[in-house]
XYZ file of C-alpha atoms in Angstrom:
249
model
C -2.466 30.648 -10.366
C 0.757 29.885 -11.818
C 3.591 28.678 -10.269
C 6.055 31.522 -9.159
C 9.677 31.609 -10.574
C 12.341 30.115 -8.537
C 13.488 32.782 -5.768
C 16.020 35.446 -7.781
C 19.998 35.496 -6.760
C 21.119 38.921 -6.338
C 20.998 40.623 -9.453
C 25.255 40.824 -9.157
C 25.140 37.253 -9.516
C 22.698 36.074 -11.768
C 24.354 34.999 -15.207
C 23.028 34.506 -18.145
C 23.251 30.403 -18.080
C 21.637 30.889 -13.997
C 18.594 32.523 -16.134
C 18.364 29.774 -18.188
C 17.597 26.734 -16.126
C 15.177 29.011 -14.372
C 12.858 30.114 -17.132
C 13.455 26.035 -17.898
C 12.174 25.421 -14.405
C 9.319 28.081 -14.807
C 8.051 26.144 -18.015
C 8.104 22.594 -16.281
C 6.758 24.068 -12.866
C 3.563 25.917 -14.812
C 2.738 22.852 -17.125
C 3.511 24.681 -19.611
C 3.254 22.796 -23.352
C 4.121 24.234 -27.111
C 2.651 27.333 -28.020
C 1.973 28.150 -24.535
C 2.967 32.090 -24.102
C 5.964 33.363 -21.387
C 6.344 36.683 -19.654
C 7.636 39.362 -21.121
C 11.443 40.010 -21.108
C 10.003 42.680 -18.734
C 8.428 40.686 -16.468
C 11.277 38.055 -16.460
C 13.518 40.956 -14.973
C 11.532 41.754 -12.511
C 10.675 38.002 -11.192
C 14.334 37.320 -11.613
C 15.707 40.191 -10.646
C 18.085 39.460 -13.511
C 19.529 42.334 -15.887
C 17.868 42.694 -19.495
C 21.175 41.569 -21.233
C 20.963 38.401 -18.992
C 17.469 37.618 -20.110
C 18.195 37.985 -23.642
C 21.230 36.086 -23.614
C 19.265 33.164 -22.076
C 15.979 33.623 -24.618
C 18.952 33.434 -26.862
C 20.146 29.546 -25.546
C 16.849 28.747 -25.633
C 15.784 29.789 -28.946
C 18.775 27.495 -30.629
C 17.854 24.567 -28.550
C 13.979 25.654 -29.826
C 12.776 25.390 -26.043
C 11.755 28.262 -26.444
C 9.706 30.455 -29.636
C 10.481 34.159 -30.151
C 7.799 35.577 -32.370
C 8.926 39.229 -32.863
C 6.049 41.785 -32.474
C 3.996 39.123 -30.246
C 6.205 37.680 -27.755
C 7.848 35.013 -26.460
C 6.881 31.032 -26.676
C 7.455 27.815 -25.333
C 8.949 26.222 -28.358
C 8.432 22.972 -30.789
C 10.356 20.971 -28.300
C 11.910 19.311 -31.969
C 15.666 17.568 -32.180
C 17.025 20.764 -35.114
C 20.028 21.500 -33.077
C 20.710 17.740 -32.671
C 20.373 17.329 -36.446
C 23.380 20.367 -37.033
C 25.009 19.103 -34.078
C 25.858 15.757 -35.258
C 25.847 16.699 -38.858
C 28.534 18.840 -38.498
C 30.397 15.942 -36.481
C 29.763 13.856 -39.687
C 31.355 16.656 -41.753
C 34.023 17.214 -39.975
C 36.917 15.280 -41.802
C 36.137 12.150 -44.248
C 37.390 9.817 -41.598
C 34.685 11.067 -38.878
C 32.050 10.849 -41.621
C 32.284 7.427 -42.132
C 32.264 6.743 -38.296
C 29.417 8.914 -37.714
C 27.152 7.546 -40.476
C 27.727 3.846 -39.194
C 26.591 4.973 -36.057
C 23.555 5.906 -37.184
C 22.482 3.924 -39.202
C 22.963 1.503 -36.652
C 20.730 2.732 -34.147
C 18.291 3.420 -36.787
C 18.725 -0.502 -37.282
C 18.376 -1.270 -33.825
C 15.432 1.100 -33.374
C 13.536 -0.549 -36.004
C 14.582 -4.178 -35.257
C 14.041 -3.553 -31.193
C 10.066 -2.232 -32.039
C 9.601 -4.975 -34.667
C 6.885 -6.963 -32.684
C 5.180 -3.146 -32.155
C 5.009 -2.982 -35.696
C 3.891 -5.889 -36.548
C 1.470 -6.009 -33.945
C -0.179 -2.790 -34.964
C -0.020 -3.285 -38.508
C -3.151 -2.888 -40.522
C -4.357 -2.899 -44.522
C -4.433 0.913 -44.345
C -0.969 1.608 -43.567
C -0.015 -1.246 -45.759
C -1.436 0.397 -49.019
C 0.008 3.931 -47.809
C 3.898 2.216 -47.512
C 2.986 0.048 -50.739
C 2.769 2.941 -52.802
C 6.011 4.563 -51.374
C 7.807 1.421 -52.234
C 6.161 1.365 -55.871
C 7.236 5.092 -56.167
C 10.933 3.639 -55.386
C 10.740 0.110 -57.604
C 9.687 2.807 -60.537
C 12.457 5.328 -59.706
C 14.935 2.698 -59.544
C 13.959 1.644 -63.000
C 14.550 5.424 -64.401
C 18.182 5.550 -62.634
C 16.517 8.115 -60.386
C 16.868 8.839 -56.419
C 13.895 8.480 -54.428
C 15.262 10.266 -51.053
C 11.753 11.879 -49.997
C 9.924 8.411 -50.588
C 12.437 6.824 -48.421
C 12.528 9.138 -45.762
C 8.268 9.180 -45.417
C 8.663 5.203 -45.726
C 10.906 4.529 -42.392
C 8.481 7.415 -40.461
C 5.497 6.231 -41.654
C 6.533 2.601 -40.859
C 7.048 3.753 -36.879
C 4.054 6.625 -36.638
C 1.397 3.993 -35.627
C 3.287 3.807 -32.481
C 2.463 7.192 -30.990
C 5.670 7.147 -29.568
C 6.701 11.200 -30.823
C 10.378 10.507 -29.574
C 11.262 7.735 -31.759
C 9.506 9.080 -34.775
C 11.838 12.357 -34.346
C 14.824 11.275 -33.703
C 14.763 8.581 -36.841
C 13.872 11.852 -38.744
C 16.458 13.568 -37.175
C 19.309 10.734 -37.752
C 17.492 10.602 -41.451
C 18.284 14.066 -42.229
C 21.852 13.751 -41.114
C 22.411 10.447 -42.966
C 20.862 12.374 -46.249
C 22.860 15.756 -45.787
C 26.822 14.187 -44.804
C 26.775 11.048 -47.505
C 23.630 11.078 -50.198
C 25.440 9.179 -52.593
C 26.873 6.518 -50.859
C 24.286 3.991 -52.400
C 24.271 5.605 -55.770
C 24.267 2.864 -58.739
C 20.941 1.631 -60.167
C 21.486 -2.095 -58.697
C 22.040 -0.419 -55.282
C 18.740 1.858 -56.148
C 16.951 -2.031 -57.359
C 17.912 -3.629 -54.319
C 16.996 -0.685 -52.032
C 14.043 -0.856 -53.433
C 13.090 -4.434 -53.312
C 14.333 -4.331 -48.891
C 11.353 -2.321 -48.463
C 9.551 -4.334 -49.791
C 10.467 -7.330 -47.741
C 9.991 -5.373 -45.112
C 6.374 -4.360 -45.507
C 5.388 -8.062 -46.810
C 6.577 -9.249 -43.460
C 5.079 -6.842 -41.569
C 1.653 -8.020 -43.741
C 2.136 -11.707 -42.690
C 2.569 -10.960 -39.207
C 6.170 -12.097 -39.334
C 7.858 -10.784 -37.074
C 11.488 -12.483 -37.263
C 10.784 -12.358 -41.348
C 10.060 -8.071 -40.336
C 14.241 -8.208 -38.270
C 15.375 -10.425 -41.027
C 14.174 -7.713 -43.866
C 15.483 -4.416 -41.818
C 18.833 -6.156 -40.824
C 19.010 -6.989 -44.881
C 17.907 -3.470 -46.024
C 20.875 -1.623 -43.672
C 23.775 -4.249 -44.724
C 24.809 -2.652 -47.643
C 25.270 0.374 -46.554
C 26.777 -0.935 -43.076
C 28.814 -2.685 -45.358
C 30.008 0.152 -47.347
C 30.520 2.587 -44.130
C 33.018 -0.931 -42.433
C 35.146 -0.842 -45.675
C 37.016 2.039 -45.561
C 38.001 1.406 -41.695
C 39.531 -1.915 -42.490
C 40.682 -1.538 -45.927
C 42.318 1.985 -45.986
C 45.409 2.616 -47.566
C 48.379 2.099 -45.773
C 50.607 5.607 -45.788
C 54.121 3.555 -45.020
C 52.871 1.212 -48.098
C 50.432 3.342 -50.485
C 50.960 0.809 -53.312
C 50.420 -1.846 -51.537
């Protein structure tokens, strides 16, 4: 038997963001896990004794923060659980004005640094020939793109997930996608010249070599050398803008 819905307010009181932590608290009292169905908008009045428009409203909240799954003409679902509103949440931040993009990109590529460097003895630990050959061929992909002048954004994206997914560890893996995404969508050029594309290239490499040797201070050396460029290029405009008492300075 499932776990009953938290007592109902009177239904004079009962807002819409009331409705919301309790279908939240229904979900983690019941166990429930992706995919797993909810009651009906129906059925939520009743236990609730909240009003219809107060039920939608909070299916509504849900949906956006994709707790929850509305398939129309089957029901309702406990959702993907994924990091899509954090993506247009800080993407949006990062588009803002130019001066917030720059500040938002450094800080994430840092963590993205410091995610990577902090698990280093992780992923050195677990890595194996398999995985080795899977990154090697992303990183050929990129050496031969780089030689045609041309971007490799999908290789590099699967690269950096594939490099954490023998963790297991679901959290990390999204939210370097997540930061990923926003980094690609607010400044996709900022690296843009083939020697930046070359040398982009050639840090993954180090990178996986490292990881091959069971290096692991070689493995922090080679991710603190493949985010310095663009670190490097997100500093410079914060410490070298123009000056608008002195433009021709």
């Amino acid at each position: 038997m499932t776990e009953e819905l938290t007592k109902p307010a009177p239904r004079s009181t009962l807002r819409g963001h009331e409705v919301t932590e309790q279908i939240k608290n229904f979900i983690l009292g019941n166990g429930l896990t992706p995919g797993d169905p909810l009651p009906t908008e129906t059925e939520l009045c009743s236990e609730l004794g909240a009003s219809r428009s107060s039920v939608r409203e909070a299916i509504k909240r849900l949906s956006a923060l994709d707790i929850v799954e509305v398939r129309h003409g089957h029901g309702t679902y406990v959702g993907r659980l994924s990091l899509n509103s954090l993506v247009e949440s800080l993407t949006f931040r990062g588009r803002l004005s130019s001066g917030d993009d720059l500040a938002t990109l450094y800080e994430l590529v840092t963590v993205r640094k410091v995610l990577e460097q902090g698990l280093g003895r992780d992923i050195v630990n677990g890595y194996d020939e398999e995985q080795h050959r899977s990154l090697g061929e992303l990183v050929t992909g990129m050496e031969e793109a780089a030689e045609r002048g041309e971007s490799f954004v999908e290789e590099d994206r699967a690269f950096h997930l594939m490099l954490l997914a023998p963790l297991n560890n679901q959290l990390v893996t999204q939210l370097t996608g997540a930061f990923w995404d926003v980094q690609a969508v607010v400044a996709p050029l900022l690296l843009s010249t083939e020697e930046d594309a070359r040398e982009t290239a050639a840090a993954h490499r180090a990178i996986i070599d490292a990881a091959h040797r069971g290096d692991q201070a070689g493995f922090v050396a080679a991710v603190a050398d493949h985010y310095a460029p663009i670190l490097h290029l997100l500093e410079k405009p914060a410490t070298t803008g123009v000056d608008p008492e002195n433009p021709d300075a």
